[in-house]
Coordinates of C-alpha atoms in Angstrom, one line a residue:
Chain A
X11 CA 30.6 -24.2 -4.8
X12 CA 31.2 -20.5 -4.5
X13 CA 34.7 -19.2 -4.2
X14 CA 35.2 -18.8 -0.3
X15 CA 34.5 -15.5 1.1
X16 CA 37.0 -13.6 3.3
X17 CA 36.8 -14.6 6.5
X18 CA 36.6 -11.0 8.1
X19 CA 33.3 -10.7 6.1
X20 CA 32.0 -13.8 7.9
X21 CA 32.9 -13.1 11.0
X22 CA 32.0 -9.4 11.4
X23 CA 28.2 -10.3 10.5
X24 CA 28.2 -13.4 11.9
X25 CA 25.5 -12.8 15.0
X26 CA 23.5 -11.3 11.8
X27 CA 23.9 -14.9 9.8
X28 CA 23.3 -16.7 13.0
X29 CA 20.4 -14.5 14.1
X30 CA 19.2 -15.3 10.6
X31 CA 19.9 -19.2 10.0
X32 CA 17.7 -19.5 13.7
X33 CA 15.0 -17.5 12.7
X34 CA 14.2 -20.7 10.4
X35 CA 13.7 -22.8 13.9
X36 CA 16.0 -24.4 16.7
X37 CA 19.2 -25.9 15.7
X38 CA 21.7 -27.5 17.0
X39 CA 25.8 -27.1 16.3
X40 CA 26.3 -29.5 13.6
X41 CA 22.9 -28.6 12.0
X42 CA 24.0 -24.5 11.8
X43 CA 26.9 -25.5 9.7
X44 CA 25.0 -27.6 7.2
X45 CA 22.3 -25.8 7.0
X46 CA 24.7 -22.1 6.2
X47 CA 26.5 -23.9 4.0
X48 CA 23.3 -25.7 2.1
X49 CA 21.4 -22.2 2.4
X50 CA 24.6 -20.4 0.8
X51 CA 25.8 -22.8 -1.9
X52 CA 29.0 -23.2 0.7
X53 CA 29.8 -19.7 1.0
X54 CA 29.2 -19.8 4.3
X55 CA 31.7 -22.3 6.0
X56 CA 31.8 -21.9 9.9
X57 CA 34.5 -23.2 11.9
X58 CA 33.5 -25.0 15.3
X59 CA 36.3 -22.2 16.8
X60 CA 34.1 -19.5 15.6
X61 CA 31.0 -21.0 15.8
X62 CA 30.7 -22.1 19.6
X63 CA 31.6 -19.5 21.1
X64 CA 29.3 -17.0 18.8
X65 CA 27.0 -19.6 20.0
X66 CA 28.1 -19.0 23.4
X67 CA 28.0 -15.9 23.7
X68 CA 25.2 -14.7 22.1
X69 CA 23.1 -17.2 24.2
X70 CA 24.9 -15.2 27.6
X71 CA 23.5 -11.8 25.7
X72 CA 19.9 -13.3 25.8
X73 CA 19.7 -13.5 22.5
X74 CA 18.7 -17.2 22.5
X75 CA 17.9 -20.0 24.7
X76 CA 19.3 -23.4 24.4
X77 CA 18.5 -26.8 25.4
X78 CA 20.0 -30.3 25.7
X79 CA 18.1 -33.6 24.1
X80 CA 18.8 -36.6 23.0
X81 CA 19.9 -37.2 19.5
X82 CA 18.4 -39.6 17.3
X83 CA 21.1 -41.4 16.5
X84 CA 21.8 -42.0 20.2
X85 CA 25.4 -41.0 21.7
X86 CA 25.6 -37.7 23.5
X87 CA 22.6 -35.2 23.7
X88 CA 22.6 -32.4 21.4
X89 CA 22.1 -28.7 22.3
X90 CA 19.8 -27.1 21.0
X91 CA 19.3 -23.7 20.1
X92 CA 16.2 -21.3 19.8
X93 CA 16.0 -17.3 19.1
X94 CA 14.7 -15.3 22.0
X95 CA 12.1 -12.6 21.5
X96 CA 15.1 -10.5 22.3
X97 CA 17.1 -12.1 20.1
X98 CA 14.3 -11.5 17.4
X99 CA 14.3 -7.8 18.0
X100 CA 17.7 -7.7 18.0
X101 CA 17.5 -9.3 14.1
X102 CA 15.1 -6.9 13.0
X103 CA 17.2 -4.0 13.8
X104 CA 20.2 -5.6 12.2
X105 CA 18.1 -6.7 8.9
X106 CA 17.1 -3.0 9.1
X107 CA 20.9 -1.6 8.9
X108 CA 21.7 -4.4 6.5
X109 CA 19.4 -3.2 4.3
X110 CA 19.7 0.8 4.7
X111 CA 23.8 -0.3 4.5
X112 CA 23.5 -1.9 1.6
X113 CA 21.0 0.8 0.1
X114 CA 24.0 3.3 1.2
X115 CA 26.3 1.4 -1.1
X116 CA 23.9 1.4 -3.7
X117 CA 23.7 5.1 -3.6
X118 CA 27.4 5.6 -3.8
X119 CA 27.6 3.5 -6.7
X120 CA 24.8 5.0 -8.5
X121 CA 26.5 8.3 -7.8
X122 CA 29.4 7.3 -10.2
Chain B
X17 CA 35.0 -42.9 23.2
X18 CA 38.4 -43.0 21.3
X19 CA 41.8 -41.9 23.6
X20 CA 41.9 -39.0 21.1
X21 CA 38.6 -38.2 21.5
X22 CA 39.0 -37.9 25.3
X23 CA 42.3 -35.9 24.8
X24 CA 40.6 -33.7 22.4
X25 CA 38.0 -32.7 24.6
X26 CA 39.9 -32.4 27.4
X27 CA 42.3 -29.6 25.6
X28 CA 39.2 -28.0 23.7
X29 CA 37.4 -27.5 27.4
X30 CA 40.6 -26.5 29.0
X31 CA 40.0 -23.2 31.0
X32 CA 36.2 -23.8 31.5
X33 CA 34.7 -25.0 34.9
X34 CA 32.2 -26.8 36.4
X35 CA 28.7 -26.9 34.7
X36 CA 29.6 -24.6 31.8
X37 CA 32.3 -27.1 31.3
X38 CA 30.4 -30.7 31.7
X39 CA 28.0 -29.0 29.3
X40 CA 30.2 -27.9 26.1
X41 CA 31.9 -30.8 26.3
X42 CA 28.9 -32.6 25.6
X43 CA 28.3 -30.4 23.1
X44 CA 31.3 -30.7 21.4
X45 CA 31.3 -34.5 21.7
X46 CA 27.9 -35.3 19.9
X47 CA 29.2 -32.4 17.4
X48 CA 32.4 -34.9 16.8
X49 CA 30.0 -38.0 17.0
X50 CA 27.6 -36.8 14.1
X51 CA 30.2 -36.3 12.1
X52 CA 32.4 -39.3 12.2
X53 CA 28.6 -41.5 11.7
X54 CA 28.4 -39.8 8.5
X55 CA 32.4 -40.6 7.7
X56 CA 31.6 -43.8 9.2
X57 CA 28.7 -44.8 6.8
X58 CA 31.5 -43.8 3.9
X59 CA 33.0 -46.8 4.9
X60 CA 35.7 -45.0 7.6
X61 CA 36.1 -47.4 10.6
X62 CA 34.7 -45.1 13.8
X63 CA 38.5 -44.7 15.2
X64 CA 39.9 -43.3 11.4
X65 CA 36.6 -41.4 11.6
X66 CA 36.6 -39.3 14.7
X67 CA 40.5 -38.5 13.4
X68 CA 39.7 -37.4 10.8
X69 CA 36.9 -35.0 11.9
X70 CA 39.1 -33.9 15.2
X71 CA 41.6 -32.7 11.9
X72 CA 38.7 -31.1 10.1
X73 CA 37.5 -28.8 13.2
X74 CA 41.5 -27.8 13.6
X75 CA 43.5 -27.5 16.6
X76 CA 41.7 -28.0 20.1
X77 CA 43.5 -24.8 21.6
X78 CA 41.7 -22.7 19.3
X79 CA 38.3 -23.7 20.5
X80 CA 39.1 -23.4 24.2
X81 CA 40.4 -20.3 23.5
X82 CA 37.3 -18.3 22.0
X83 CA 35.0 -20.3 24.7
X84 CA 37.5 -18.6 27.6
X85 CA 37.2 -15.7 26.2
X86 CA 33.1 -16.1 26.2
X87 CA 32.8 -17.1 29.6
X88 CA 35.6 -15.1 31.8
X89 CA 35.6 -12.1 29.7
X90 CA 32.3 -10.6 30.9
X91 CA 33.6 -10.9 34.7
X92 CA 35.8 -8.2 33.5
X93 CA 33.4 -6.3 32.2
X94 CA 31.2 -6.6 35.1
X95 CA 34.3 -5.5 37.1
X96 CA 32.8 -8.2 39.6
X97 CA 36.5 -9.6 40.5
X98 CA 39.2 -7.2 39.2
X99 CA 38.1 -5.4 36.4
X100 CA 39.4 -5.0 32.9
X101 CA 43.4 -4.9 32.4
X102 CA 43.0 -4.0 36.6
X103 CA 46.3 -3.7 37.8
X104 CA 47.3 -4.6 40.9
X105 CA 50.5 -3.2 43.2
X106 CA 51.9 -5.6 44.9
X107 CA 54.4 -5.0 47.8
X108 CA 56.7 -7.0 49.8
X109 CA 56.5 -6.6 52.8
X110 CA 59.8 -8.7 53.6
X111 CA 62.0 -5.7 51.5
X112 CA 59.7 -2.9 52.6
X113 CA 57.4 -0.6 50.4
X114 CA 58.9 -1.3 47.0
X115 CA 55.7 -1.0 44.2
X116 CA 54.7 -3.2 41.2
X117 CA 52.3 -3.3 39.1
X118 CA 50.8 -6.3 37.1
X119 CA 48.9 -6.2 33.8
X120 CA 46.3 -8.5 35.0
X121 CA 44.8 -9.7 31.0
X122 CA 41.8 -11.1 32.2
X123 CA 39.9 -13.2 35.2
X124 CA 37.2 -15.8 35.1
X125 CA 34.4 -15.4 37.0
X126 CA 32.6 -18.9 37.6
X127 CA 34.3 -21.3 39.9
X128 CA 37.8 -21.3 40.6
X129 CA 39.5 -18.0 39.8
X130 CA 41.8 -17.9 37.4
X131 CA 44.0 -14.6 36.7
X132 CA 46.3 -14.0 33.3
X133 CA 48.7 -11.9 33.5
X134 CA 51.1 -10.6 31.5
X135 CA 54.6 -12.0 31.2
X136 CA 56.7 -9.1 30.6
X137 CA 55.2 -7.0 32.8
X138 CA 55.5 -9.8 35.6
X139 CA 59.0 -10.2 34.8
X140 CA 59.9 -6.5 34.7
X141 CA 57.9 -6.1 38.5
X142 CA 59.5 -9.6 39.9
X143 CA 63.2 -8.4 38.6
X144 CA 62.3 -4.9 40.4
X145 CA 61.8 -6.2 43.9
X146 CA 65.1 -8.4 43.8
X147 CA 63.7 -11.7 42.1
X148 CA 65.5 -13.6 39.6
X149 CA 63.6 -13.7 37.0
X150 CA 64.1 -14.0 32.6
X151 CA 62.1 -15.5 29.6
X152 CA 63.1 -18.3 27.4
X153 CA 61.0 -19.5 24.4
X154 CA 57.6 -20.3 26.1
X155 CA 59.1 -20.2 29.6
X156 CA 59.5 -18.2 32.6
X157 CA 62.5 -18.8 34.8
X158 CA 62.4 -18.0 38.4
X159 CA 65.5 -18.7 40.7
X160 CA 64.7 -18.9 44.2
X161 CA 68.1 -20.0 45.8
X162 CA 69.3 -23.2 43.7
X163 CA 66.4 -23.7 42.7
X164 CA 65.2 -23.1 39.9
X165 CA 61.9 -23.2 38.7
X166 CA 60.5 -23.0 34.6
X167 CA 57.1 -22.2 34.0
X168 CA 55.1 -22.5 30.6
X169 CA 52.9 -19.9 29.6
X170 CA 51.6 -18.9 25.7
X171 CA 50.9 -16.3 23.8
X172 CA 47.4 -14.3 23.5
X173 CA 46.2 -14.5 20.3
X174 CA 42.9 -12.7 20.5
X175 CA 42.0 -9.3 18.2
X176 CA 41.6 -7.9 21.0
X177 CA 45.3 -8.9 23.1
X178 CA 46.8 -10.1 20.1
X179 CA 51.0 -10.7 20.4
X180 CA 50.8 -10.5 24.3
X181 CA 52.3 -13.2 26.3
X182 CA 50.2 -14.7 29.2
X183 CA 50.8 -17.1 32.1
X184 CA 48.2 -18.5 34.1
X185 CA 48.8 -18.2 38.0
X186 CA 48.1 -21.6 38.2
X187 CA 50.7 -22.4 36.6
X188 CA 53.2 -20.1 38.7
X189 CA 51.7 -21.9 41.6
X190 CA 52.0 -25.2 40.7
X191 CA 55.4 -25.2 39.4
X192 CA 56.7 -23.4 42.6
X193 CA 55.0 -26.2 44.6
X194 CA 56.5 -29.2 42.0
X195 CA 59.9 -27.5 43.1
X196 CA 59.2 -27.5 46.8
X197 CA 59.9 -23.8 46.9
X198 CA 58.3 -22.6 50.5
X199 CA 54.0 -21.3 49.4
X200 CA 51.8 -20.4 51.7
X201 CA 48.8 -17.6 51.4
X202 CA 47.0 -15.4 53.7
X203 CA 44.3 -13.7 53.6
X204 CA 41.7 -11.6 56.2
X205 CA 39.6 -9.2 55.5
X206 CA 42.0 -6.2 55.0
X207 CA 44.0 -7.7 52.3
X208 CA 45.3 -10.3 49.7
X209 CA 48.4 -11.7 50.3
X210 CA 50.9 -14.6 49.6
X211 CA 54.1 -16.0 50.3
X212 CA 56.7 -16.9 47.8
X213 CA 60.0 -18.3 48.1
X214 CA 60.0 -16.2 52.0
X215 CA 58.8 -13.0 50.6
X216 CA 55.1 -12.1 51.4
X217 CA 53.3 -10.1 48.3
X218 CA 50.2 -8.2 48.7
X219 CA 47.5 -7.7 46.7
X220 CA 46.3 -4.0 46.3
X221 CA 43.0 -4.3 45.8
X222 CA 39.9 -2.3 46.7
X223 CA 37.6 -3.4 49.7
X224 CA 34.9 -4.3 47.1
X225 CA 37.4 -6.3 45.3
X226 CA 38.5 -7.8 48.7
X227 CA 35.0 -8.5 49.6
X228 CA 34.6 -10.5 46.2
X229 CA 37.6 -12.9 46.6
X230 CA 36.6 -13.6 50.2
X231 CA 33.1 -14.4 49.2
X232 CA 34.1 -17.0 47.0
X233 CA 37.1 -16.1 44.1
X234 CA 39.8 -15.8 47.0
X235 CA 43.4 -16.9 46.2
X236 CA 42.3 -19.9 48.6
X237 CA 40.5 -21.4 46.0
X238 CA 43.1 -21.2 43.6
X239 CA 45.2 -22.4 46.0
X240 CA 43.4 -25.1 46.9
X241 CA 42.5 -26.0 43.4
X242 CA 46.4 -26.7 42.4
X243 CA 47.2 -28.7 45.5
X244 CA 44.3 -31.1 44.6
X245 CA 45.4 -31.4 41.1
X246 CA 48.8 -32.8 42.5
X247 CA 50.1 -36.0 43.7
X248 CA 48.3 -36.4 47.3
X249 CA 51.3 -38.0 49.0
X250 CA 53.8 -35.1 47.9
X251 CA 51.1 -32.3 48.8
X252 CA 50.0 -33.3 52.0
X253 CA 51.9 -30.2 54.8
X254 CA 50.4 -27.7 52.1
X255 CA 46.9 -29.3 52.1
X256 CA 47.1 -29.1 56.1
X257 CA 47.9 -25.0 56.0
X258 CA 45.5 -24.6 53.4
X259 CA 42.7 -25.9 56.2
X260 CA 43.3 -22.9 58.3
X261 CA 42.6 -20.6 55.3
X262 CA 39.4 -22.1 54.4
X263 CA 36.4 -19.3 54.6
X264 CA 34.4 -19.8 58.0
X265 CA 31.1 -22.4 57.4
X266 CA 28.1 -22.9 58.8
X267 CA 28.8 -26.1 59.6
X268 CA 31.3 -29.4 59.9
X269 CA 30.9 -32.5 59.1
X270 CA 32.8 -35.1 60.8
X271 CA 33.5 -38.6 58.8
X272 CA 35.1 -41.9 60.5
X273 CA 36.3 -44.2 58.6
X274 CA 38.3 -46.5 59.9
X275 CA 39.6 -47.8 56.6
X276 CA 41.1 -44.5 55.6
X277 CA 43.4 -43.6 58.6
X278 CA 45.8 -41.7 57.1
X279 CA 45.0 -41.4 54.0
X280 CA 44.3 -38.1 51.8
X281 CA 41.1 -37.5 51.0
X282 CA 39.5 -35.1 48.3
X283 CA 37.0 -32.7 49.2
X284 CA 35.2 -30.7 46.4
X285 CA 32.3 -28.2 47.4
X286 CA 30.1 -26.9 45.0
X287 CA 28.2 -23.8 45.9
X288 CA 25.2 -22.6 44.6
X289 CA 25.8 -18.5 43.5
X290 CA 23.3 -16.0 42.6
X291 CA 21.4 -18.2 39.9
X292 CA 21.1 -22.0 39.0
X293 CA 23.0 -21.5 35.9
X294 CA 26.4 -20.6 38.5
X295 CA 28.8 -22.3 40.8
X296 CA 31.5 -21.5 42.5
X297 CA 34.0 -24.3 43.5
X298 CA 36.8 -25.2 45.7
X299 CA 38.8 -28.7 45.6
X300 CA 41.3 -29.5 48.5
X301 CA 43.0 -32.3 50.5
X302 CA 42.6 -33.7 54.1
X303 CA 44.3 -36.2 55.7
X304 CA 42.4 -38.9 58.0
X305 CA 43.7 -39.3 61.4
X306 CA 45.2 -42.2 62.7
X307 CA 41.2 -43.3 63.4
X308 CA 40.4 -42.8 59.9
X309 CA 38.9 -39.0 61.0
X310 CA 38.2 -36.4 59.1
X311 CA 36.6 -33.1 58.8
X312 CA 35.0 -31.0 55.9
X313 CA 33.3 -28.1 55.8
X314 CA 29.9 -27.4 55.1
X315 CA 29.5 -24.0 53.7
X316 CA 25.3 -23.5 53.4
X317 CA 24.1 -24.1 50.2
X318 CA 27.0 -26.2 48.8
X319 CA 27.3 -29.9 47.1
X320 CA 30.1 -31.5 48.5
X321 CA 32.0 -34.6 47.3
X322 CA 35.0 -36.4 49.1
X323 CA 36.9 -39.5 48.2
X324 CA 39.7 -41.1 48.2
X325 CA 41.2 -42.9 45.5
X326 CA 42.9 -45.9 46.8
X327 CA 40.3 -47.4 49.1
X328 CA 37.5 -46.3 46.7
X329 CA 35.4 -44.3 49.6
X330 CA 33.6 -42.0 48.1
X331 CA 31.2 -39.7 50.0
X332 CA 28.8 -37.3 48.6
X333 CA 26.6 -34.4 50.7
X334 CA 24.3 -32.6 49.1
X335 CA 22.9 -29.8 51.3
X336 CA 21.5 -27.3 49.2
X337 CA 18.3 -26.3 51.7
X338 CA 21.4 -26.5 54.4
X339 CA 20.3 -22.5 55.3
X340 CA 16.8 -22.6 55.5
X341 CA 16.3 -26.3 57.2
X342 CA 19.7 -27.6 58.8
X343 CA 19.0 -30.7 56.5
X344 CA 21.5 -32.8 54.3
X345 CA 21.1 -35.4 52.5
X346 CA 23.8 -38.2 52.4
X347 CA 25.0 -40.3 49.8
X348 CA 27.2 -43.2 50.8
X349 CA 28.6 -45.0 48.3
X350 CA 28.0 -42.7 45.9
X351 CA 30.7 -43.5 42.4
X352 CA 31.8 -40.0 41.1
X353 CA 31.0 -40.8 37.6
X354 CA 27.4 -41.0 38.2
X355 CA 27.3 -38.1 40.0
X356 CA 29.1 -35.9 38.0
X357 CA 26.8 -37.4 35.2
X358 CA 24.0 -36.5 37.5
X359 CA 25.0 -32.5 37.4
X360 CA 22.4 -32.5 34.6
X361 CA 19.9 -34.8 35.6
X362 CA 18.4 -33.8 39.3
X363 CA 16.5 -36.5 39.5
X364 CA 19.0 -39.3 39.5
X365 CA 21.0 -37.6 42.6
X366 CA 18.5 -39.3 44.6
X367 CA 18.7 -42.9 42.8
X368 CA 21.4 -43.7 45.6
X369 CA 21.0 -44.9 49.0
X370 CA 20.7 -41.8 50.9
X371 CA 20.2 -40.8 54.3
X372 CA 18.9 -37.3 56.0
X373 CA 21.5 -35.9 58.8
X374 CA 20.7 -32.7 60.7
X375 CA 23.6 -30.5 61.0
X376 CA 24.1 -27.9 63.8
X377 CA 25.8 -24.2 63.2
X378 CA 28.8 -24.0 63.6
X379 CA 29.4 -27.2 65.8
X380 CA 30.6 -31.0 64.4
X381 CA 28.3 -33.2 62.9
X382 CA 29.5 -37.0 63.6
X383 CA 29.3 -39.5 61.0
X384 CA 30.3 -43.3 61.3

């Protein structure tokens, strides 16, 4: 496992990450978390603090929809979450500054 | 479900309302349930499990917070209710023109309002206009007389508030009720007022903002949100002035039940705002006659739910097409657990033994 990352980091970019993780397909809660911190090697360890309310929230923005169903394992439905059309616009643009921010950075170095 | 479980949830949905509520505790509870399965096919018996997951999220507090500040923050934004860090004059009327002003942190929007304000700031504006008023370690003290009354509030800890110290008005309210200290509010078109300890405060707020608490985020609810959460038998004279503030309805229903003379009974309406997705809310107590009588309002478009604990009457009205069709359909019988569980499920409202009842404007519909 990676050494963890500072938290900051994570959270500043984390409708990016989530935008991102969703493009893969609806997910529930739970299934977010594993799946960051399989896709990351662990770097990516979301709190339930952090993560339901980005949920939340960005769900309230239109960025995506959500749904309730039941679980296979019975017990209390999960939700379910998809990304919007807005929401996939919205994670274009931000892949777009990512990449022209991380180009920037580049540069700078390069420039040494 | 395991106690802690239940008291987890509870504290981790603390400050949410109604559907937005029902729902993320759901979420959160088949987010808890997943895990401990997995712990539990380690060989962790399901109570050690759900501990130890309910230690591996962290403190319940700090979820509720960041899903407050998702769901009442925008309200502010919208400026819908008070508006961001609004802050409102108040003057009592009882000792003449003097002026304060409250930091007001934050308001929800859905359901039953719910204002944060700042404790210093209240302190500094109660201590102005003559109150007795200090801070201890978690704790506001208010002396009203001999009385004295303590009330809990916490600190902020958002980026956006961080270090600021808020207290929830519900809280103020209920604690000055607890002590018996002399509450009542007003309200009319022309302004927002209530009455503490004998001295009557007013809201300053704009005619908008006036128009918005009347339609359905008044004081009254709040008001009548706090008495319902207390012990019937100590809240009853309270419950009775709160009927005369209640917003004017299309319609009331009247119950007889012979069984409940004098008995509180809970009424919870549920009304139906601009989309599905939103509800406002308002919980209060009446008391039965000595014919087991009773009266709730109707507002149109509202769910309404009264019962009463000790006999085990429950009744349920449902009159969402109240507006267009004068129709409501009754549920006798109805257990509350099924139809809160129902909230999410349409179909199974009408599982129950139900009965149609036409309800006239403005005049008393009987119902034996």
């Amino acid at each position: 496992m990676n050494q963890p990352l500072d938290p900051n980091l994570l959270k500043g970019n984390l409708e990016l990450i989530l935008l991102t993780i969703l493009e893969e397909g609806e997910m529930y809660g739970l299934e977010i978390i594993n799946e960051a911190q399989a896709r990351t090697d662990g770097l990516f360890d979301f709190k339930e603090g952090s993560l339901y309310p980005a949920l939340h929230r960005m769900t309230q923005a239109g960025l995506l929809t959500s749904e309730f169903r039941e679980s296979d394992l019975g017990g209390p439905r999960r939700k379910y979450y998809t990304l919007s059309e807005k929401g996939t616009k919205i994670l274009e643009k931000k892949h777009a500054e990512w990449q022209r921010f991380n180009q920037a950075i580049d540069g700078l170095r390069g420039a040494r | 479900m395991t106690r802690e479980l239940e008291q987890y949830l509870n504290a981790a949905t603390r400050g949410l309302w109604g559907k937005k509520k029902l729902e993320f505790r759901e979420e959160l509870e088949a987010h808890v349930f997943e895990r401990a399965r997995k712990l539990e096919l380690q060989g962790f018996n399901h109570t050690d499990a759900i501990q130890k997951v309910l230690e591996q999220i962290g403190p319940a507090n700090i979820v509720s917070r960041g899903m407050i500040g998702v769901h009442t923050m925008p309200a502010i934004r919208s400026g819908l209710l008070i508006g961001a860090l609004f802050t409102a004059a108040l003057s009592f009327m009882a000792t003449g023109v003097a002026q304060v002003a409250i930091s007001v942190i934050y308001a929800t929007k859905d359901t039953i309002t719910t204002m944060f304000l700042n404790v210093d700031s209240l302190i500094n504006n109660l201590q102005e206009v003559g109150f007795e008023a200090t801070k201890s370690d978690q704790q506001l003290e208010m002396k009203f007389g001999e009385t004295t009354v303590n009330i809990p509030f916490t600190a902020f800890n958002s980026q956006e508030k961080k270090d600021q110290l808020e207290i929830d008005v519900h809280n103020i309210f209920n604690a000055l009720q607890k002590a018996k200290v002399p509450l009542r509010n007003v309200n009319d078109l022309q302004q927002l007022a209530f009455n503490i300890g004998g001295k009557e405060i007013v809201l300053d707020a704009t005619p908008e903002e006036i128009a918005a608490w009347n339609r359905g985020y008044s004081l009254n609810w709040t008001f009548s949100h706090i008495l319902s959460s207390l012990v019937p038998n100590s809240s009853r004279s309270l419950n009775l002035q709160m009927q005369d503030n209640i917003q004017p309805t299309d319609a009331t229903l009247e119950v007889v039940r012979p069984e409940l003379a004098g008995k509180v009974i809970t009424v919870s309406a549920f009304q139906k705002l601009a989309t599905d997705k939103d509800f406002s809310a308002y919980i209060t107590n009446t008391l039965a006659d000595k014919q087991g009588r009773f009266q709730v309002n109707l507002p149109a478009g509202s769910y309404l739910l009264a019962n009463q604990q000790d006999t085990g009457f429950k009744l349920g009205v449902f009159t969402l097409e109240m507006a267009k069709t004068n129709k409501a359909v009754l549920l006798v019988g109805v257990r509350q657990a099924d139809w809160v569980a129902s909230m999410n499920k349409t179909h199974q409202l009408f599982n129950f033994k139900t009965k149609t009842i036409t309800l006239k404007s403005g005049q008393k519909t009987q119902v034996n």
